[in-house]
PDB file of C-alpha atoms in Angstrom:
ATOM      1  CA  MET A 144       9.038-101.909  18.750  1.00  0.00           C
ATOM      2  CA  VAL A 145       7.872-101.569  15.452  1.00  0.00           C
ATOM      3  CA  SER A 146       6.050-104.509  13.350  1.00  0.00           C
ATOM      4  CA  ALA A 147       7.985-106.377  10.849  1.00  0.00           C
ATOM      5  CA  LEU A 148       7.091-105.861   7.269  1.00  0.00           C
ATOM      6  CA  SER A 149       8.098-106.796   4.603  1.00  0.00           C
ATOM      7  CA  HIS A 150       9.658-103.401   2.640  1.00  0.00           C
ATOM      8  CA  PRO A 151      12.287-101.561   4.258  1.00  0.00           C
ATOM      9  CA  SER A 152      12.487 -98.716   6.223  1.00  0.00           C
ATOM     10  CA  THR A 153      11.569 -95.327   4.751  1.00  0.00           C
ATOM     11  CA  ASP A 154      10.578 -91.959   5.243  1.00  0.00           C
ATOM     12  CA  LEU A 155       7.714 -91.437   6.615  1.00  0.00           C
ATOM     13  CA  ASP A 156       4.744 -89.313   5.624  1.00  0.00           C
ATOM     14  CA  ALA A 157       2.505 -89.504   8.772  1.00  0.00           C
ATOM     15  CA  VAL A 158       1.805 -91.027  12.383  1.00  0.00           C
ATOM     16  CA  ILE A 159      -1.437 -91.541  13.720  1.00  0.00           C
ATOM     17  CA  PHE A 160      -1.201 -91.399  17.797  1.00  0.00           C
ATOM     18  CA  ASP A 161      -3.122 -93.679  20.817  1.00  0.00           C
ATOM     19  CA  TYR A 162      -4.143 -91.059  22.927  1.00  0.00           C
ATOM     20  CA  ASN A 163      -4.925 -92.575  26.595  1.00  0.00           C
ATOM     21  CA  GLY A 164      -1.272 -94.540  27.391  1.00  0.00           C
ATOM     22  CA  VAL A 165       0.751 -92.496  24.892  1.00  0.00           C
ATOM     23  CA  ILE A 166       0.005 -89.252  24.766  1.00  0.00           C
ATOM     24  CA  GLY A 167      -2.326 -89.362  27.751  1.00  0.00           C
ATOM     25  CA  LEU A 168      -1.591 -90.579  31.480  1.00  0.00           C
ATOM     26  CA  GLN A 169      -3.177 -93.489  32.613  1.00  0.00           C
ATOM     27  CA  PRO A 170      -5.291 -91.942  36.398  1.00  0.00           C
ATOM     28  CA  THR A 171      -3.668 -92.789  39.240  1.00  0.00           C
ATOM     29  CA  THR A 172      -4.722 -95.196  42.524  1.00  0.00           C
ATOM     30  CA  PRO A 173      -6.429 -92.249  44.436  1.00  0.00           C
ATOM     31  CA  MET A 174      -8.326 -90.730  40.972  1.00  0.00           C
ATOM     32  CA  TRP A 175      -9.730 -94.286  40.883  1.00  0.00           C
ATOM     33  CA  SER A 176     -10.510 -94.261  44.729  1.00  0.00           C
ATOM     34  CA  ARG A 177     -12.198 -90.891  43.994  1.00  0.00           C
ATOM     35  CA  LEU A 178     -14.566 -92.203  41.620  1.00  0.00           C
ATOM     36  CA  ALA A 179     -15.159 -95.519  43.295  1.00  0.00           C
ATOM     37  CA  GLU A 180     -16.448 -93.361  46.597  1.00  0.00           C
ATOM     38  CA  LEU A 181     -18.665 -91.020  44.622  1.00  0.00           C
ATOM     39  CA  ALA A 182     -19.836 -94.059  43.017  1.00  0.00           C
ATOM     40  CA  GLY A 183     -20.403 -95.272  46.070  1.00  0.00           C
ATOM     41  CA  TRP A 184     -17.929 -97.934  46.125  1.00  0.00           C
ATOM     42  CA  HIS A 185     -16.013 -98.887  49.515  1.00  0.00           C
ATOM     43  CA  ILE A 186     -12.556 -97.915  49.291  1.00  0.00           C
ATOM     44  CA  ASP A 187     -11.636-101.076  50.055  1.00  0.00           C
ATOM     45  CA  ASP A 188     -13.436-102.607  47.322  1.00  0.00           C
ATOM     46  CA  LEU A 189     -11.779-100.987  44.743  1.00  0.00           C
ATOM     47  CA  THR A 190     -11.182-103.815  42.672  1.00  0.00           C
ATOM     48  CA  HIS A 191     -14.468-104.937  42.220  1.00  0.00           C
ATOM     49  CA  PHE A 192     -15.012-101.240  41.059  1.00  0.00           C
ATOM     50  CA  GLN A 193     -13.133-101.114  38.153  1.00  0.00           C
ATOM     51  CA  THR A 194     -14.169-104.620  37.153  1.00  0.00           C
ATOM     52  CA  ALA A 195     -17.953-103.283  36.939  1.00  0.00           C
ATOM     53  CA  PHE A 196     -16.685-100.378  35.340  1.00  0.00           C
ATOM     54  CA  TRP A 197     -14.330-102.002  32.087  1.00  0.00           C
ATOM     55  CA  SER A 198     -16.750-104.657  32.146  1.00  0.00           C
ATOM     56  CA  VAL A 199     -19.267-102.315  30.329  1.00  0.00           C
ATOM     57  CA  ARG A 200     -16.587 -99.491  28.800  1.00  0.00           C
ATOM     58  CA  GLU A 201     -16.296-101.422  25.564  1.00  0.00           C
ATOM     59  CA  PRO A 202     -20.327 -99.622  24.599  1.00  0.00           C
ATOM     60  CA  TYR A 203     -19.570 -96.796  25.963  1.00  0.00           C
ATOM     61  CA  ASP A 204     -16.329 -96.396  24.318  1.00  0.00           C
ATOM     62  CA  SER A 205     -18.415 -96.851  21.316  1.00  0.00           C
ATOM     63  CA  GLY A 206     -20.972 -94.476  21.646  1.00  0.00           C
ATOM     64  CA  GLU A 207     -23.847 -97.725  21.967  1.00  0.00           C
ATOM     65  CA  PHE A 208     -24.291 -96.630  25.380  1.00  0.00           C
ATOM     66  CA  ASP A 209     -24.879 -92.584  26.103  1.00  0.00           C
ATOM     67  CA  ASP A 210     -23.125 -91.546  29.956  1.00  0.00           C
ATOM     68  CA  THR A 211     -26.933 -93.155  31.718  1.00  0.00           C
ATOM     69  CA  ASP A 212     -26.790 -96.079  30.312  1.00  0.00           C
ATOM     70  CA  PHE A 213     -23.147 -96.476  31.273  1.00  0.00           C
ATOM     71  CA  TRP A 214     -23.137 -95.306  34.619  1.00  0.00           C
ATOM     72  CA  THR A 215     -26.501 -97.331  35.295  1.00  0.00           C
ATOM     73  CA  ALA A 216     -24.954-100.410  34.540  1.00  0.00           C
ATOM     74  CA  VAL A 217     -21.780 -99.398  36.362  1.00  0.00           C
ATOM     75  CA  LEU A 218     -23.959 -98.633  39.394  1.00  0.00           C
ATOM     76  CA  GLY A 219     -26.578-101.008  39.124  1.00  0.00           C
ATOM     77  CA  ARG A 220     -29.071 -98.877  39.581  1.00  0.00           C
ATOM     78  CA  ARG A 221     -29.649 -95.049  37.467  1.00  0.00           C
ATOM     79  CA  PRO A 222     -28.064 -92.761  38.773  1.00  0.00           C
ATOM     80  CA  GLU A 223     -29.616 -88.892  39.643  1.00  0.00           C
ATOM     81  CA  PRO A 224     -28.584 -86.559  37.281  1.00  0.00           C
ATOM     82  CA  ALA A 225     -26.213 -84.421  39.681  1.00  0.00           C
ATOM     83  CA  LEU A 226     -24.836 -87.457  40.764  1.00  0.00           C
ATOM     84  CA  LEU A 227     -25.068 -88.086  36.886  1.00  0.00           C
ATOM     85  CA  THR A 228     -23.243 -85.032  36.011  1.00  0.00           C
ATOM     86  CA  ARG A 229     -20.646 -85.272  38.798  1.00  0.00           C
ATOM     87  CA  LEU A 230     -19.317 -89.165  37.232  1.00  0.00           C
ATOM     88  CA  ARG A 231     -19.209 -87.978  34.035  1.00  0.00           C
ATOM     89  CA  ALA A 232     -16.935 -85.047  35.093  1.00  0.00           C
ATOM     90  CA  VAL A 233     -14.657 -86.813  37.737  1.00  0.00           C
ATOM     91  CA  ASP A 234     -14.099 -90.313  34.744  1.00  0.00           C
ATOM     92  CA  THR A 235     -13.327 -87.259  32.502  1.00  0.00           C
ATOM     93  CA  ALA A 236     -10.825 -85.439  34.048  1.00  0.00           C
ATOM     94  CA  MET A 237      -9.100 -89.185  34.794  1.00  0.00           C
ATOM     95  CA  TRP A 238      -8.534 -89.762  31.231  1.00  0.00           C
ATOM     96  CA  THR A 239      -7.196 -86.091  30.315  1.00  0.00           C
ATOM     97  CA  ARG A 240      -3.879 -85.420  32.216  1.00  0.00           C
ATOM     98  CA  THR A 241      -1.086 -85.772  29.290  1.00  0.00           C
ATOM     99  CA  ASP A 242       2.451 -86.569  29.404  1.00  0.00           C
ATOM    100  CA  HIS A 243       4.278 -82.820  28.919  1.00  0.00           C
ATOM    101  CA  ARG A 244       7.363 -84.795  27.411  1.00  0.00           C
ATOM    102  CA  VAL A 245       5.527 -86.660  24.687  1.00  0.00           C
ATOM    103  CA  VAL A 246       3.732 -83.381  24.059  1.00  0.00           C
ATOM    104  CA  ALA A 247       6.539 -81.251  23.312  1.00  0.00           C
ATOM    105  CA  LEU A 248       7.174 -84.393  20.604  1.00  0.00           C
ATOM    106  CA  LEU A 249       3.986 -83.478  19.125  1.00  0.00           C
ATOM    107  CA  HIS A 250       5.199 -79.119  18.499  1.00  0.00           C
ATOM    108  CA  GLN A 251       8.364 -81.271  17.390  1.00  0.00           C
ATOM    109  CA  ALA A 252       6.663 -83.295  14.122  1.00  0.00           C
ATOM    110  CA  ARG A 253       3.857 -80.744  13.705  1.00  0.00           C
ATOM    111  CA  ARG A 254       7.239 -78.198  13.348  1.00  0.00           C
ATOM    112  CA  ALA A 255       8.751 -80.571  10.766  1.00  0.00           C
ATOM    113  CA  ASP A 256       5.503 -80.451   8.915  1.00  0.00           C
ATOM    114  CA  LEU A 257       4.216 -84.283   9.967  1.00  0.00           C
ATOM    115  CA  PRO A 258       0.642 -84.865   9.621  1.00  0.00           C
ATOM    116  CA  MET A 259      -0.592 -86.544  12.252  1.00  0.00           C
ATOM    117  CA  VAL A 260      -4.084 -88.074  13.581  1.00  0.00           C
ATOM    118  CA  LEU A 261      -5.122 -88.863  16.480  1.00  0.00           C
ATOM    119  CA  LEU A 262      -6.812 -92.063  17.095  1.00  0.00           C
ATOM    120  CA  SER A 263      -8.454 -93.092  20.194  1.00  0.00           C
ATOM    121  CA  ASN A 264     -11.100 -95.200  21.716  1.00  0.00           C
ATOM    122  CA  ALA A 265     -12.836 -92.698  24.193  1.00  0.00           C
ATOM    123  CA  PRO A 266     -16.690 -92.212  25.090  1.00  0.00           C
ATOM    124  CA  HIS A 267     -18.029 -88.422  23.366  1.00  0.00           C
ATOM    125  CA  PRO A 268     -16.687 -86.913  27.058  1.00  0.00           C
ATOM    126  CA  VAL A 269     -13.472 -88.067  26.643  1.00  0.00           C
ATOM    127  CA  GLY A 270     -13.363 -86.718  22.902  1.00  0.00           C
ATOM    128  CA  ASP A 271     -14.640 -83.301  23.843  1.00  0.00           C
ATOM    129  CA  ALA A 272     -12.708 -82.723  26.455  1.00  0.00           C
ATOM    130  CA  LEU A 273      -9.891 -83.284  24.220  1.00  0.00           C
ATOM    131  CA  ASP A 274     -10.276 -81.873  21.594  1.00  0.00           C
ATOM    132  CA  ALA A 275     -10.919 -78.476  24.026  1.00  0.00           C
ATOM    133  CA  SER A 276      -7.216 -79.184  25.340  1.00  0.00           C
ATOM    134  CA  ALA A 277      -4.158 -76.593  24.004  1.00  0.00           C
ATOM    135  CA  TRP A 278      -2.435 -79.997  22.087  1.00  0.00           C
ATOM    136  CA  ARG A 279      -4.987 -80.400  19.761  1.00  0.00           C
ATOM    137  CA  GLY A 280      -4.486 -78.517  16.772  1.00  0.00           C
ATOM    138  CA  LEU A 281      -1.461 -79.572  17.002  1.00  0.00           C
ATOM    139  CA  MET A 282      -3.097 -82.859  14.923  1.00  0.00           C
ATOM    140  CA  THR A 283      -4.251 -83.043  11.835  1.00  0.00           C
ATOM    141  CA  ASP A 284      -7.336 -84.825  12.703  1.00  0.00           C
ATOM    142  CA  ALA A 285      -8.609 -86.441  15.884  1.00  0.00           C
ATOM    143  CA  LEU A 286     -10.960 -88.845  15.694  1.00  0.00           C
ATOM    144  CA  TYR A 287     -12.794 -91.245  18.431  1.00  0.00           C
ATOM    145  CA  SER A 288     -14.197 -94.147  18.681  1.00  0.00           C
ATOM    146  CA  ALA A 289     -17.639 -92.818  19.987  1.00  0.00           C
ATOM    147  CA  ARG A 290     -17.298 -90.999  16.740  1.00  0.00           C
ATOM    148  CA  LEU A 291     -16.808 -93.992  14.597  1.00  0.00           C
ATOM    149  CA  GLY A 292     -19.656 -95.809  16.431  1.00  0.00           C
ATOM    150  CA  MET A 293     -16.557 -98.476  16.872  1.00  0.00           C
ATOM    151  CA  ASN A 294     -13.561 -99.209  19.249  1.00  0.00           C
ATOM    152  CA  LYS A 295      -9.910-100.004  17.958  1.00  0.00           C
ATOM    153  CA  PRO A 296      -8.663-103.245  16.632  1.00  0.00           C
ATOM    154  CA  HIS A 297     -11.492-102.827  14.489  1.00  0.00           C
ATOM    155  CA  PRO A 298     -10.196-102.357  11.489  1.00  0.00           C
ATOM    156  CA  ASP A 299     -12.101 -99.703   9.648  1.00  0.00           C
ATOM    157  CA  ALA A 300     -11.239 -97.813  12.693  1.00  0.00           C
ATOM    158  CA  TYR A 301      -7.824 -97.796  10.997  1.00  0.00           C
ATOM    159  CA  ARG A 302      -8.833 -97.813   7.626  1.00  0.00           C
ATOM    160  CA  ASN A 303     -10.639 -94.097   9.133  1.00  0.00           C
ATOM    161  CA  ALA A 304      -7.703 -92.619  10.868  1.00  0.00           C
ATOM    162  CA  LEU A 305      -5.582 -93.783   7.159  1.00  0.00           C
ATOM    163  CA  ALA A 306      -8.107 -92.011   4.663  1.00  0.00           C
ATOM    164  CA  ALA A 307      -7.652 -88.646   7.907  1.00  0.00           C
ATOM    165  CA  THR A 308      -3.955 -88.678   6.982  1.00  0.00           C
ATOM    166  CA  GLY A 309      -4.226 -88.303   3.216  1.00  0.00           C
ATOM    167  CA  VAL A 310      -1.344 -90.978   2.840  1.00  0.00           C
ATOM    168  CA  HIS A 311      -2.518 -93.857   0.806  1.00  0.00           C
ATOM    169  CA  ASP A 312       0.295 -96.494   1.690  1.00  0.00           C
ATOM    170  CA  PRO A 313      -0.332 -97.875   4.498  1.00  0.00           C
ATOM    171  CA  GLY A 314       3.757 -98.526   4.571  1.00  0.00           C
ATOM    172  CA  ARG A 315       4.223 -95.248   5.065  1.00  0.00           C
ATOM    173  CA  VAL A 316       2.150 -94.769   7.950  1.00  0.00           C
ATOM    174  CA  LEU A 317       3.329 -95.400  11.845  1.00  0.00           C
ATOM    175  CA  PHE A 318       0.524 -95.920  14.396  1.00  0.00           C
ATOM    176  CA  ILE A 319       1.626 -95.677  18.078  1.00  0.00           C
ATOM    177  CA  ASP A 320      -0.200 -97.535  20.482  1.00  0.00           C
ATOM    178  CA  ASP A 321       0.090 -99.055  24.414  1.00  0.00           C
ATOM    179  CA  ARG A 322      -1.732-102.312  23.669  1.00  0.00           C
ATOM    180  CA  PRO A 323      -0.295-104.525  21.463  1.00  0.00           C
ATOM    181  CA  ASP A 324      -3.884-106.224  20.141  1.00  0.00           C
ATOM    182  CA  ASN A 325      -4.150-102.768  18.776  1.00  0.00           C
ATOM    183  CA  CYS A 326      -0.477-102.680  16.977  1.00  0.00           C
ATOM    184  CA  GLU A 327      -1.035-106.230  15.758  1.00  0.00           C
ATOM    185  CA  ALA A 328      -4.563-105.082  13.935  1.00  0.00           C
ATOM    186  CA  ALA A 329      -2.985-101.424  12.462  1.00  0.00           C
ATOM    187  CA  ALA A 330       0.070-104.065  11.006  1.00  0.00           C
ATOM    188  CA  GLN A 331      -2.971-106.734   9.507  1.00  0.00           C
ATOM    189  CA  LEU A 332      -3.184-103.319   7.327  1.00  0.00           C
ATOM    190  CA  GLY A 333      -0.322-102.933   6.347  1.00  0.00           C
ATOM    191  CA  LEU A 334       0.889-100.007   8.964  1.00  0.00           C
ATOM    192  CA  ARG A 335       4.215 -99.606  10.917  1.00  0.00           C
ATOM    193  CA  THR A 336       3.663-100.088  14.278  1.00  0.00           C
ATOM    194  CA  LEU A 337       5.030 -98.960  17.858  1.00  0.00           C
ATOM    195  CA  HIS A 338       4.022-100.833  21.135  1.00  0.00           C
ATOM    196  CA  TYR A 339       4.309 -98.085  22.907  1.00  0.00           C
ATOM    197  CA  THR A 340       5.552 -98.964  27.395  1.00  0.00           C
ATOM    198  CA  GLY A 341       6.026 -95.571  28.248  1.00  0.00           C
ATOM    199  CA  SER A 342       9.508 -94.232  27.048  1.00  0.00           C
ATOM    200  CA  PRO A 343       8.913 -90.857  24.923  1.00  0.00           C
ATOM    201  CA  ALA A 344      12.468 -91.949  23.557  1.00  0.00           C
ATOM    202  CA  ASP A 345      10.704 -94.670  21.515  1.00  0.00           C
ATOM    203  CA  ILE A 346       9.164 -92.891  19.907  1.00  0.00           C
ATOM    204  CA  GLU A 347      11.633 -90.002  19.512  1.00  0.00           C
ATOM    205  CA  LYS A 348      13.504 -93.049  18.083  1.00  0.00           C
ATOM    206  CA  HIS A 349      11.041 -93.676  15.530  1.00  0.00           C
ATOM    207  CA  LEU A 350      10.621 -89.934  14.469  1.00  0.00           C
ATOM    208  CA  ASP A 351      13.839 -88.588  13.045  1.00  0.00           C
ATOM    209  CA  LEU A 352      13.101 -84.850  12.519  1.00  0.00           C
ATOM    210  CA  ARG A 353      15.677 -83.381  11.970  1.00  0.00           C
ATOM    211  CA  GLY A 354      15.767 -81.264   9.127  1.00  0.00           C
ATOM    212  CA  GLY A 355      12.399 -81.786   9.146  1.00  0.00           C
ATOM    213  CA  ARG A 356      12.597 -84.495   7.830  1.00  0.00           C
ATOM    214  CA  VAL A 357      10.729 -87.846   9.016  1.00  0.00           C
ATOM    215  CA  ALA A 358      12.178 -91.366   9.007  1.00  0.00           C
ATOM    216  CA  SER A 359      11.903 -94.247  10.903  1.00  0.00           C
ATOM    217  CA  SER A 360      14.659 -95.390  12.407  1.00  0.00           C
ATOM    218  CA  SER A 361      15.288 -99.188  12.669  1.00  0.00           C
ATOM    219  CA  SER A 362      14.492-100.519  15.501  1.00  0.00           C
TER     220      SER A 362
END
């Protein structure tokens, strides 16, 4: 849904996209299992592995932890260099698969000359991989939490993304994210928001690309 704002719906000047859960697909259970096994966790203990993983992911995403810091915290021991390289590669691959339906919408928006900025909570390896992807060139800019030194929902993350769009009025920019708390934080700064729940039709509904003009549809 789009957040309720004090002004009527008018043409949009830019869009800020989250990556994971919007453009990017969520990892599958087999992917999680592969990473857990590589980390030395028993296959039946996947839930505990994920708990350990997420408990220290925020400082990794923000750049406070490097690869060694993160995996040492997850494993409870410092990994050997060869293992660290494999863990980093498998982890990065988990987060860099894209939803081709959403990518197709990015192409449409690009043809309509709509400025698009990526704002993602992502550690350095994931950000580097996304920058190397074929669709990355469709974006006006890409901001990653590890490079910013802060994660969403920090207000300055959105301020940086808004500045990257080149649009001064946040009410003319739509922010799309799969997490309600991130959308709520963006709305606090005046951005329009779309809480994405997995249907590309929802994005298409709110971006009217006909005639090269982008507008916010009524919710």
